mmCIF file of C-alpha atoms in Angstrom:
data_model
loop_
_atom_site.group_PDB
_atom_site.id
_atom_site.type_symbol
_atom_site.label_atom_id
_atom_site.label_comp_id
_atom_site.label_asym_id
_atom_site.label_seq_id
_atom_site.Cartn_x
_atom_site.Cartn_y
_atom_site.Cartn_z
ATOM 1 C CA MET A 1350 0.002 0.171 -0.104
ATOM 2 C CA LYS A 1351 1.355 3.343 -0.812
ATOM 3 C CA ILE A 1352 0.080 7.087 -0.061
ATOM 4 C CA ALA A 1353 -1.703 8.005 -3.397
ATOM 5 C CA ARG A 1354 -2.385 11.642 -2.585
ATOM 6 C CA VAL A 1355 -2.688 14.272 0.559
ATOM 7 C CA GLU A 1356 -5.538 17.036 0.583
ATOM 8 C CA THR A 1357 -6.266 19.903 2.711
ATOM 9 C CA PHE A 1358 -9.483 21.675 3.394
ATOM 10 C CA LEU A 1359 -9.882 24.791 5.075
ATOM 11 C CA VAL A 1360 -13.403 24.565 6.747
ATOM 12 C CA PRO A 1361 -15.329 26.881 9.081
ATOM 13 C CA PRO A 1362 -15.462 28.043 11.768
ATOM 14 C CA ARG A 1363 -11.639 27.845 11.960
ATOM 15 C CA TRP A 1364 -10.308 24.250 11.162
ATOM 16 C CA LEU A 1365 -7.970 22.757 8.676
ATOM 17 C CA PHE A 1366 -8.596 18.942 7.684
ATOM 18 C CA CYS A 1367 -6.546 16.828 6.421
ATOM 19 C CA ARG A 1368 -7.283 13.872 3.602
ATOM 20 C CA ILE A 1369 -4.559 11.042 2.949
ATOM 21 C CA ASP A 1370 -5.574 8.805 0.013
ATOM 22 C CA THR A 1371 -4.035 5.140 -0.775
ATOM 23 C CA ASP A 1372 -3.637 3.430 -4.128
ATOM 24 C CA GLU A 1373 -5.626 0.691 -2.338
ATOM 25 C CA GLY A 1374 -8.451 2.787 -1.254
ATOM 26 C CA VAL A 1375 -7.969 3.092 2.336
ATOM 27 C CA VAL A 1376 -8.521 7.117 3.480
ATOM 28 C CA GLY A 1377 -7.438 8.668 6.576
ATOM 29 C CA TRP A 1378 -8.287 11.816 8.387
ATOM 30 C CA GLY A 1379 -6.193 14.538 10.639
ATOM 31 C CA GLU A 1380 -7.104 17.898 11.359
ATOM 32 C CA PRO A 1381 -3.823 19.882 11.145
ATOM 33 C CA VAL A 1382 -4.290 23.632 12.283
ATOM 34 C CA VAL A 1383 -3.104 26.406 14.030
ATOM 35 C CA GLU A 1384 -6.065 28.863 14.928
ATOM 36 C CA GLY A 1385 -5.878 31.675 13.432
ATOM 37 C CA ARG A 1386 -2.854 30.578 10.996
ATOM 38 C CA ALA A 1387 -4.821 28.013 8.985
ATOM 39 C CA GLU A 1388 -3.676 29.032 5.823
ATOM 40 C CA VAL A 1389 0.257 28.947 6.729
ATOM 41 C CA VAL A 1390 -0.153 25.484 7.879
ATOM 42 C CA ARG A 1391 -2.081 24.327 4.885
ATOM 43 C CA ALA A 1392 1.028 25.383 3.025
ATOM 44 C CA ALA A 1393 3.071 23.628 5.325
ATOM 45 C CA VAL A 1394 1.334 20.302 4.772
ATOM 46 C CA GLU A 1395 1.777 20.784 1.339
ATOM 47 C CA VAL A 1396 5.284 20.742 1.516
ATOM 48 C CA LEU A 1397 5.666 18.010 3.780
ATOM 49 C CA ALA A 1398 3.511 15.883 1.288
ATOM 50 C CA ASP A 1399 6.437 15.698 -0.841
ATOM 51 C CA HIS A 1400 7.809 13.398 1.341
ATOM 52 C CA LEU A 1401 4.788 11.356 1.732
ATOM 53 C CA VAL A 1402 3.267 10.528 -1.817
ATOM 54 C CA GLY A 1403 4.314 7.319 -2.977
ATOM 55 C CA ALA A 1404 5.374 5.928 0.711
ATOM 56 C CA ASP A 1405 4.386 3.238 2.720
ATOM 57 C CA PRO A 1406 1.724 4.883 4.900
ATOM 58 C CA LEU A 1407 1.852 2.422 7.841
ATOM 59 C CA ARG A 1408 5.413 3.395 8.555
ATOM 60 C CA ILE A 1409 4.081 6.158 11.044
ATOM 61 C CA GLN A 1410 6.847 6.754 13.715
ATOM 62 C CA ASP A 1411 9.670 6.903 10.571
ATOM 63 C CA HIS A 1412 7.299 9.296 9.061
ATOM 64 C CA TRP A 1413 6.985 11.450 12.141
ATOM 65 C CA GLN A 1414 11.156 11.280 12.606
ATOM 66 C CA VAL A 1415 11.317 12.565 9.312
ATOM 67 C CA LEU A 1416 8.421 15.096 9.249
ATOM 68 C CA SER A 1417 9.633 16.773 12.276
ATOM 69 C CA LYS A 1418 13.453 16.322 11.676
ATOM 70 C CA GLY A 1419 14.034 16.143 8.629
ATOM 71 C CA GLY A 1420 14.507 19.844 8.117
ATOM 72 C CA PHE A 1421 17.646 21.947 9.409
ATOM 73 C CA TYR A 1422 15.382 24.170 11.059
ATOM 74 C CA ARG A 1423 12.367 22.474 13.202
ATOM 75 C CA GLY A 1424 9.641 22.859 15.788
ATOM 76 C CA GLY A 1425 7.149 25.666 16.349
ATOM 77 C CA PRO A 1426 3.870 25.684 16.077
ATOM 78 C CA VAL A 1427 3.270 25.600 12.086
ATOM 79 C CA LEU A 1428 5.532 22.719 11.635
ATOM 80 C CA SER A 1429 4.320 20.629 14.887
ATOM 81 C CA SER A 1430 0.473 21.300 13.812
ATOM 82 C CA ALA A 1431 1.201 20.123 10.102
ATOM 83 C CA VAL A 1432 2.934 17.280 11.738
ATOM 84 C CA ALA A 1433 -0.064 16.265 13.844
ATOM 85 C CA GLY A 1434 -2.729 16.229 11.591
ATOM 86 C CA ILE A 1435 -0.623 14.005 8.952
ATOM 87 C CA ASP A 1436 -0.155 11.794 12.002
ATOM 88 C CA GLN A 1437 -3.614 11.543 13.024
ATOM 89 C CA ALA A 1438 -4.564 10.689 9.608
ATOM 90 C CA LEU A 1439 -1.886 7.803 9.495
ATOM 91 C CA TRP A 1440 -2.968 6.331 12.352
ATOM 92 C CA ASP A 1441 -6.517 6.606 10.928
ATOM 93 C CA ILE A 1442 -5.341 4.432 7.903
ATOM 94 C CA ALA A 1443 -3.512 1.802 10.291
ATOM 95 C CA GLY A 1444 -6.542 1.149 12.272
ATOM 96 C CA ARG A 1445 -8.695 1.047 9.258
ATOM 97 C CA THR A 1446 -6.454 -1.340 7.563
ATOM 98 C CA LEU A 1447 -5.878 -3.622 10.457
ATOM 99 C CA GLY A 1448 -9.859 -3.385 10.850
ATOM 100 C CA VAL A 1449 -9.164 -1.987 14.532
ATOM 101 C CA PRO A 1450 -9.362 1.149 16.550
ATOM 102 C CA VAL A 1451 -6.485 3.616 17.055
ATOM 103 C CA HIS A 1452 -6.661 2.522 20.904
ATOM 104 C CA THR A 1453 -6.174 -0.904 20.368
ATOM 105 C CA LEU A 1454 -2.555 0.186 18.048
ATOM 106 C CA LEU A 1455 -1.660 1.871 20.986
ATOM 107 C CA GLY A 1456 -1.769 -1.260 23.263
ATOM 108 C CA GLY A 1457 -5.697 -1.392 24.084
ATOM 109 C CA PRO A 1458 -7.799 0.420 26.420
ATOM 110 C CA VAL A 1459 -7.284 1.099 29.819
ATOM 111 C CA ARG A 1460 -10.907 2.251 30.174
ATOM 112 C CA ASP A 1461 -14.259 1.996 28.654
ATOM 113 C CA ALA A 1462 -15.139 5.783 28.963
ATOM 114 C CA VAL A 1463 -13.608 9.175 29.008
ATOM 115 C CA ARG A 1464 -14.793 11.999 31.371
ATOM 116 C CA VAL A 1465 -15.724 15.290 28.842
ATOM 117 C CA TYR A 1466 -16.114 18.539 30.237
ATOM 118 C CA ALA A 1467 -18.045 21.377 28.559
ATOM 119 C CA TRP A 1468 -17.239 25.228 28.182
ATOM 120 C CA VAL A 1469 -19.180 28.042 29.747
ATOM 121 C CA GLY A 1470 -18.552 31.478 29.608
ATOM 122 C CA GLY A 1471 -16.643 33.896 32.043
ATOM 123 C CA ASP A 1472 -18.326 36.898 31.440
ATOM 124 C CA GLU A 1473 -20.510 37.367 34.765
ATOM 125 C CA PRO A 1474 -22.331 35.211 37.905
ATOM 126 C CA ALA A 1475 -25.853 35.170 36.722
ATOM 127 C CA ARG A 1476 -24.790 34.243 32.958
ATOM 128 C CA ILE A 1477 -22.690 31.522 34.581
ATOM 129 C CA LYS A 1478 -25.374 29.790 36.846
ATOM 130 C CA ASP A 1479 -27.712 29.750 33.867
ATOM 131 C CA GLU A 1480 -24.816 28.141 31.213
ATOM 132 C CA ILE A 1481 -23.696 25.872 34.110
ATOM 133 C CA THR A 1482 -27.538 24.461 34.961
ATOM 134 C CA ALA A 1483 -27.804 23.925 31.415
ATOM 135 C CA GLN A 1484 -24.657 21.827 30.724
ATOM 136 C CA ILE A 1485 -25.783 19.827 34.053
ATOM 137 C CA ASP A 1486 -29.031 18.862 32.754
ATOM 138 C CA ALA A 1487 -27.244 17.764 29.599
ATOM 139 C CA GLY A 1488 -25.149 15.299 31.896
ATOM 140 C CA PHE A 1489 -21.961 16.864 32.112
ATOM 141 C CA THR A 1490 -19.595 16.796 35.473
ATOM 142 C CA ALA A 1491 -17.184 19.442 34.897
ATOM 143 C CA VAL A 1492 -17.104 22.772 33.209
ATOM 144 C CA LYS A 1493 -14.216 25.003 32.231
ATOM 145 C CA MET A 1494 -14.614 28.951 32.383
ATOM 146 C CA ASN A 1495 -12.357 31.692 31.550
ATOM 147 C CA ALA A 1496 -11.242 33.635 34.923
ATOM 148 C CA ALA A 1497 -11.373 37.069 33.186
ATOM 149 C CA GLY A 1498 -10.987 39.096 29.656
ATOM 150 C CA ARG A 1499 -8.596 41.711 29.569
ATOM 151 C CA THR A 1500 -6.558 42.337 32.984
ATOM 152 C CA SER A 1501 -4.162 44.851 34.303
ATOM 153 C CA PRO A 1502 -0.448 44.390 34.546
ATOM 154 C CA LEU A 1503 -1.287 44.090 38.289
ATOM 155 C CA THR A 1504 -4.888 43.357 39.186
ATOM 156 C CA THR A 1505 -7.144 45.882 40.802
ATOM 157 C CA PRO A 1506 -8.857 45.077 43.929
ATOM 158 C CA ALA A 1507 -12.409 44.997 41.785
ATOM 159 C CA GLU A 1508 -10.761 43.105 39.278
ATOM 160 C CA THR A 1509 -9.741 39.941 41.732
ATOM 161 C CA ALA A 1510 -12.831 40.090 43.308
ATOM 162 C CA ALA A 1511 -14.977 40.023 40.035
ATOM 163 C CA VAL A 1512 -13.005 36.720 39.289
ATOM 164 C CA VAL A 1513 -13.687 35.097 42.811
ATOM 165 C CA ALA A 1514 -17.406 35.922 42.052
ATOM 166 C CA ARG A 1515 -17.684 34.263 38.946
ATOM 167 C CA VAL A 1516 -15.631 31.239 39.997
ATOM 168 C CA ALA A 1517 -17.662 31.256 43.845
ATOM 169 C CA ALA A 1518 -21.011 31.392 41.332
ATOM 170 C CA ALA A 1519 -19.759 28.019 39.298
ATOM 171 C CA ARG A 1520 -18.821 26.430 42.444
ATOM 172 C CA GLU A 1521 -22.526 27.251 43.917
ATOM 173 C CA THR A 1522 -24.216 26.060 41.167
ATOM 174 C CA LEU A 1523 -22.149 22.949 40.242
ATOM 175 C CA GLY A 1524 -22.399 21.588 44.212
ATOM 176 C CA PRO A 1525 -19.312 19.937 45.849
ATOM 177 C CA HIS A 1526 -19.858 16.567 43.682
ATOM 178 C CA ARG A 1527 -19.098 18.310 40.283
ATOM 179 C CA ASP A 1528 -15.988 20.310 38.791
ATOM 180 C CA VAL A 1529 -15.032 23.803 37.399
ATOM 181 C CA ALA A 1530 -11.990 24.170 35.652
ATOM 182 C CA VAL A 1531 -10.520 27.853 35.490
ATOM 183 C CA ASP A 1532 -8.322 29.153 32.398
ATOM 184 C CA PHE A 1533 -6.171 31.706 33.134
ATOM 185 C CA HIS A 1534 -5.141 31.900 29.303
ATOM 186 C CA GLY A 1535 -1.938 33.338 29.652
ATOM 187 C CA ARG A 1536 -3.504 36.586 30.203
ATOM 188 C CA PHE A 1537 -2.235 36.961 34.084
ATOM 189 C CA SER A 1538 1.380 37.906 35.158
ATOM 190 C CA ALA A 1539 3.271 35.657 37.748
ATOM 191 C CA ALA A 1540 2.166 38.308 40.812
ATOM 192 C CA ASN A 1541 -1.297 38.517 39.403
ATOM 193 C CA ALA A 1542 -1.818 34.421 38.982
ATOM 194 C CA ARG A 1543 -0.327 34.090 42.971
ATOM 195 C CA ARG A 1544 -2.793 37.063 44.033
ATOM 196 C CA VAL A 1545 -6.103 35.332 42.314
ATOM 197 C CA LEU A 1546 -4.925 31.606 43.093
ATOM 198 C CA HIS A 1547 -4.950 32.389 46.388
ATOM 199 C CA GLU A 1548 -8.002 34.283 46.627
ATOM 200 C CA ILE A 1549 -10.000 30.983 44.480
ATOM 201 C CA ALA A 1550 -8.172 27.591 46.139
ATOM 202 C CA PRO A 1551 -11.215 27.757 48.808
ATOM 203 C CA LEU A 1552 -13.517 27.016 45.740
ATOM 204 C CA HIS A 1553 -11.303 23.941 45.083
ATOM 205 C CA PRO A 1554 -11.141 24.297 41.252
ATOM 206 C CA LEU A 1555 -10.318 21.247 39.076
ATOM 207 C CA PHE A 1556 -7.587 23.076 38.032
ATOM 208 C CA VAL A 1557 -6.078 26.115 37.028
ATOM 209 C CA GLU A 1558 -4.821 26.727 33.325
ATOM 210 C CA GLU A 1559 -2.318 28.296 31.815
ATOM 211 C CA PRO A 1560 -1.343 30.761 34.773
ATOM 212 C CA VAL A 1561 1.230 31.923 33.173
ATOM 213 C CA LEU A 1562 2.459 32.277 29.330
ATOM 214 C CA PRO A 1563 3.902 29.096 27.889
ATOM 215 C CA ASP A 1564 7.402 31.300 27.415
ATOM 216 C CA GLN A 1565 7.452 31.977 31.056
ATOM 217 C CA ALA A 1566 7.790 28.202 32.404
ATOM 218 C CA HIS A 1567 10.754 29.236 34.762
ATOM 219 C CA LEU A 1568 8.102 31.206 36.663
ATOM 220 C CA LEU A 1569 5.920 27.916 37.219
ATOM 221 C CA ALA A 1570 7.979 26.354 40.221
ATOM 222 C CA GLY A 1571 6.979 29.608 42.293
ATOM 223 C CA LEU A 1572 3.369 29.301 41.754
ATOM 224 C CA VAL A 1573 3.348 25.387 42.564
ATOM 225 C CA ALA A 1574 4.685 26.351 45.899
ATOM 226 C CA ALA A 1575 2.930 29.499 46.685
ATOM 227 C CA SER A 1576 -0.577 27.586 46.093
ATOM 228 C CA SER A 1577 -2.916 24.293 46.449
ATOM 229 C CA VAL A 1578 -4.663 24.498 43.450
ATOM 230 C CA PRO A 1579 -3.375 22.324 40.772
ATOM 231 C CA LEU A 1580 -1.794 23.779 38.017
ATOM 232 C CA ALA A 1581 -2.150 22.953 34.269
ATOM 233 C CA THR A 1582 -0.604 24.108 30.825
ATOM 234 C CA GLY A 1583 0.395 22.824 27.312
ATOM 235 C CA GLU A 1584 -1.852 23.857 24.722
ATOM 236 C CA ARG A 1585 1.040 26.250 23.306
ATOM 237 C CA LEU A 1586 3.283 23.380 23.786
ATOM 238 C CA TYR A 1587 4.737 21.340 21.151
ATOM 239 C CA GLY A 1588 6.857 18.567 21.956
ATOM 240 C CA ARG A 1589 8.381 16.691 25.023
ATOM 241 C CA ALA A 1590 11.104 19.145 25.120
ATOM 242 C CA ASP A 1591 8.786 22.119 25.557
ATOM 243 C CA PHE A 1592 6.885 19.908 28.529
ATOM 244 C CA LEU A 1593 9.978 18.530 30.319
ATOM 245 C CA PRO A 1594 10.611 22.062 32.402
ATOM 246 C CA ALA A 1595 6.774 22.649 33.134
ATOM 247 C CA LEU A 1596 6.919 19.196 34.673
ATOM 248 C CA SER A 1597 9.866 19.763 36.412
ATOM 249 C CA ALA A 1598 8.389 22.707 38.027
ATOM 250 C CA GLY A 1599 5.602 20.891 39.206
ATOM 251 C CA ILE A 1600 2.229 20.847 36.961
ATOM 252 C CA ALA A 1601 -0.217 18.782 37.969
ATOM 253 C CA VAL A 1602 -1.776 18.585 34.523
ATOM 254 C CA ALA A 1603 -0.266 18.593 30.980
ATOM 255 C CA GLN A 1604 -2.415 19.806 28.073
ATOM 256 C CA PRO A 1605 -1.086 18.928 24.945
ATOM 257 C CA ASP A 1606 -2.861 19.304 21.792
ATOM 258 C CA LEU A 1607 -3.240 16.618 19.619
ATOM 259 C CA SER A 1608 -3.361 19.019 16.448
ATOM 260 C CA HIS A 1609 -0.477 20.856 17.565
ATOM 261 C CA ALA A 1610 1.677 18.926 19.400
ATOM 262 C CA GLY A 1611 2.667 16.152 16.709
ATOM 263 C CA GLY A 1612 -0.487 14.345 17.112
ATOM 264 C CA ILE A 1613 -0.771 10.870 18.161
ATOM 265 C CA SER A 1614 2.712 9.632 18.219
ATOM 266 C CA GLU A 1615 3.918 12.529 20.364
ATOM 267 C CA VAL A 1616 1.125 13.363 22.309
ATOM 268 C CA THR A 1617 1.356 9.444 23.629
ATOM 269 C CA ARG A 1618 5.116 9.982 24.511
ATOM 270 C CA ILE A 1619 4.308 13.621 26.407
ATOM 271 C CA ALA A 1620 1.466 11.352 28.392
ATOM 272 C CA SER A 1621 4.461 8.434 29.398
ATOM 273 C CA LEU A 1622 6.960 11.871 30.443
ATOM 274 C CA ALA A 1623 3.722 13.328 32.597
ATOM 275 C CA GLU A 1624 3.297 10.080 34.133
ATOM 276 C CA THR A 1625 7.014 10.043 35.556
ATOM 277 C CA PHE A 1626 6.377 13.286 37.489
ATOM 278 C CA GLY A 1627 3.076 12.042 38.854
ATOM 279 C CA ALA A 1628 1.016 14.342 36.324
ATOM 280 C CA HIS A 1629 -2.193 13.675 34.331
ATOM 281 C CA LEU A 1630 -3.189 14.224 30.735
ATOM 282 C CA ALA A 1631 -6.168 16.610 29.652
ATOM 283 C CA PRO A 1632 -5.951 16.991 25.907
ATOM 284 C CA HIS A 1633 -6.590 20.525 24.767
ATOM 285 C CA CYS A 1634 -9.320 20.326 22.124
ATOM 286 C CA PRO A 1635 -11.776 23.414 21.366
ATOM 287 C CA LEU A 1636 -11.416 22.260 17.619
ATOM 288 C CA GLY A 1637 -13.110 20.130 15.315
ATOM 289 C CA PRO A 1638 -14.282 16.116 15.251
ATOM 290 C CA ILE A 1639 -11.169 14.879 13.953
ATOM 291 C CA ALA A 1640 -9.041 16.111 16.545
ATOM 292 C CA LEU A 1641 -11.319 15.369 19.300
ATOM 293 C CA ALA A 1642 -11.747 11.495 17.813
ATOM 294 C CA ALA A 1643 -7.931 11.273 17.946
ATOM 295 C CA SER A 1644 -7.811 12.714 21.774
ATOM 296 C CA LEU A 1645 -10.329 10.025 22.444
ATOM 297 C CA GLN A 1646 -8.510 7.186 20.671
ATOM 298 C CA VAL A 1647 -5.358 8.565 22.860
ATOM 299 C CA ALA A 1648 -7.565 8.905 26.394
ATOM 300 C CA PHE A 1649 -8.951 5.472 26.188
ATOM 301 C CA ALA A 1650 -5.184 3.960 26.212
ATOM 302 C CA THR A 1651 -3.618 6.184 28.704
ATOM 303 C CA PRO A 1652 -3.583 5.263 32.306
ATOM 304 C CA ASN A 1653 -2.746 9.044 33.624
ATOM 305 C CA PHE A 1654 -5.806 10.477 31.798
ATOM 306 C CA LEU A 1655 -7.616 13.056 33.699
ATOM 307 C CA ILE A 1656 -10.248 14.480 31.903
ATOM 308 C CA GLN A 1657 -11.101 15.860 27.979
ATOM 309 C CA GLU A 1658 -12.103 18.996 26.290
ATOM 310 C CA GLN A 1659 -14.502 19.401 23.580
ATOM 311 C CA SER A 1660 -16.127 21.893 21.573
ATOM 312 C CA ARG A 1661 -19.796 21.197 21.383
ATOM 313 C CA GLY A 1662 -21.408 24.896 21.698
ATOM 314 C CA ILE A 1663 -18.177 26.297 22.409
ATOM 315 C CA HIS A 1664 -18.391 30.596 21.434
ATOM 316 C CA TYR A 1665 -16.031 29.584 18.565
ATOM 317 C CA ASN A 1666 -18.465 27.671 16.380
ATOM 318 C CA LYS A 1667 -20.788 30.203 14.993
ATOM 319 C CA ASP A 1668 -20.714 29.062 11.112
ATOM 320 C CA ALA A 1669 -20.285 24.970 12.121
ATOM 321 C CA ASP A 1670 -20.338 22.936 15.039
ATOM 322 C CA LEU A 1671 -18.469 19.768 16.222
ATOM 323 C CA LEU A 1672 -21.076 17.809 14.699
ATOM 324 C CA SER A 1673 -21.477 19.529 10.975
ATOM 325 C CA TYR A 1674 -18.714 17.393 9.405
ATOM 326 C CA VAL A 1675 -19.333 13.646 10.250
ATOM 327 C CA VAL A 1676 -21.977 11.061 8.840
ATOM 328 C CA ASP A 1677 -22.642 9.415 12.383
ATOM 329 C CA THR A 1678 -22.586 11.179 15.592
ATOM 330 C CA GLU A 1679 -22.977 8.717 17.927
ATOM 331 C CA PRO A 1680 -19.433 8.646 18.672
ATOM 332 C CA PHE A 1681 -19.841 12.273 20.028
ATOM 333 C CA ARG A 1682 -22.910 11.403 21.764
ATOM 334 C CA PHE A 1683 -21.671 11.996 25.514
ATOM 335 C CA VAL A 1684 -23.674 9.613 28.387
ATOM 336 C CA ASP A 1685 -23.254 11.233 31.733
ATOM 337 C CA GLY A 1686 -20.436 13.440 30.783
ATOM 338 C CA GLN A 1687 -18.562 10.774 29.387
ATOM 339 C CA ALA A 1688 -17.685 9.555 25.687
ATOM 340 C CA LEU A 1689 -18.079 5.802 25.590
ATOM 341 C CA ARG A 1690 -15.596 3.561 23.788
ATOM 342 C CA THR A 1691 -16.296 2.015 20.591
ATOM 343 C CA GLU A 1692 -14.918 -0.678 18.262
ATOM 344 C CA LEU A 1693 -14.857 1.252 15.164
ATOM 345 C CA PRO A 1694 -11.704 1.175 13.198
ATOM 346 C CA GLY A 1695 -9.304 3.937 13.068
ATOM 347 C CA LEU A 1696 -10.291 7.181 14.841
ATOM 348 C CA GLY A 1697 -13.904 5.893 15.103
ATOM 349 C CA ILE A 1698 -15.669 8.137 12.826
ATOM 350 C CA THR A 1699 -16.770 8.664 9.469
ATOM 351 C CA VAL A 1700 -15.873 12.075 7.766
ATOM 352 C CA ASP A 1701 -18.725 13.521 5.556
ATOM 353 C CA GLU A 1702 -16.446 13.981 2.756
ATOM 354 C CA ASP A 1703 -19.037 15.851 0.864
ATOM 355 C CA ALA A 1704 -19.586 18.430 3.533
ATOM 356 C CA VAL A 1705 -16.086 18.711 4.091
ATOM 357 C CA ARG A 1706 -15.536 19.808 0.347
ATOM 358 C CA ALA A 1707 -18.546 22.170 0.172
ATOM 359 C CA ALA A 1708 -17.291 23.890 3.026
ATOM 360 C CA ASP A 1709 -13.523 24.154 1.421
ATOM 361 C CA ARG A 1710 -15.100 26.195 -1.186
ATOM 362 C CA ALA A 1711 -16.275 28.943 1.081
ATOM 363 C CA GLY A 1712 -13.147 28.484 3.114
ATOM 364 C CA HIS A 1713 -12.521 30.966 6.227
ATOM 365 C CA ALA A 1714 -10.265 33.419 7.311
ATOM 366 C CA TRP A 1715 -10.459 33.398 11.117
ATOM 367 C CA ARG A 1716 -8.178 35.396 13.332
ATOM 368 C CA ASN A 1717 -7.905 35.682 17.035
ATOM 369 C CA PRO A 1718 -9.217 39.127 18.642
ATOM 370 C CA VAL A 1719 -6.244 41.503 19.156
ATOM 371 C CA TRP A 1720 -6.637 43.199 22.511
ATOM 372 C CA ARG A 1721 -5.222 46.638 24.042
ATOM 373 C CA HIS A 1722 -5.466 48.142 27.489
ATOM 374 C CA ALA A 1723 -6.920 51.476 28.052
ATOM 375 C CA ASP A 1724 -3.725 53.286 27.405
ATOM 376 C CA GLY A 1725 -3.397 51.574 23.825
ATOM 377 C CA SER A 1726 -0.685 49.087 24.768
ATOM 378 C CA PHE A 1727 -0.930 45.267 23.473
ATOM 379 C CA ALA A 1728 -2.766 43.080 26.072
ATOM 380 C CA GLU A 1729 -2.880 39.421 26.120
ATOM 381 C CA TRP A 1730 -5.703 37.757 24.586
#
């Protein structure tokens, strides 16, 4: 069997899909994307396809090595995301060729269900209560929310109190037997993070995500030492070498993204590395169905897995949603806040190719907002 063709599809709301076709008719799908830079990743996939066409698709690890390391200049979100989507598609082909799900190829399942969480807003306490109540009614046992929007370099008492009020509203609605994760989104300085972590610790968040920017991993150890709140990071880290400083600093939760951090191949290695530090895996995934399907396959086979992000109803999904490009929605039917394991081959989903090709004809040019402080200076989004 040989790889015959590599195609990419720019599909709303902000995704990029990859289709790898073989000369024996087996097709695999992946999701290589950097949100806001999808067109750039598309070009990277096209360059990497020069290596793939005519090659054996089942040599997944060899392809990963060559695609990741074969160029003198390596790393970064664009290259690692391009490799990630290709890697997902190759694992999909392997599973479909052998008639087994990817989690079987990863050593077999260690669980029958994967706990998932739902996104809710972070704007005001009253709205949070309504949004969380809706997610509880839908069966979810965990939610995640933003801590704040644009944040001052050093928070005012009012800003800190507003964060605490929102998290308190979430905790009151959820009760003591459900979880809330709080995303700082890299918007806080280390000093701000230390202050806010202290204030929300009594509300027992499941974890706080990106307490500081990913290039400030040298500050994580101080935050870990200063707070009892479990800290998480990783959506903007792209390989084992990037995760090592964060894990050494004592983060509790590693959050690699299956569409950014080298795909299934590299994320399984990151999970094993995290396990040696006593850390858990909670893959980042506010993306589309292929990225989520890949994440779930890893979760089913990963002993130190904690919880899975998913994008049903997330605020980014305006023109399409998680279920817009799949033929059968059953793999994404969540029961009591969990995704149930199936034995469907490959990634376990059937992509609606007609819908994907139609969406690609329209395309998208999604860009993340650019925020500024009141004085006109740049603010972290």
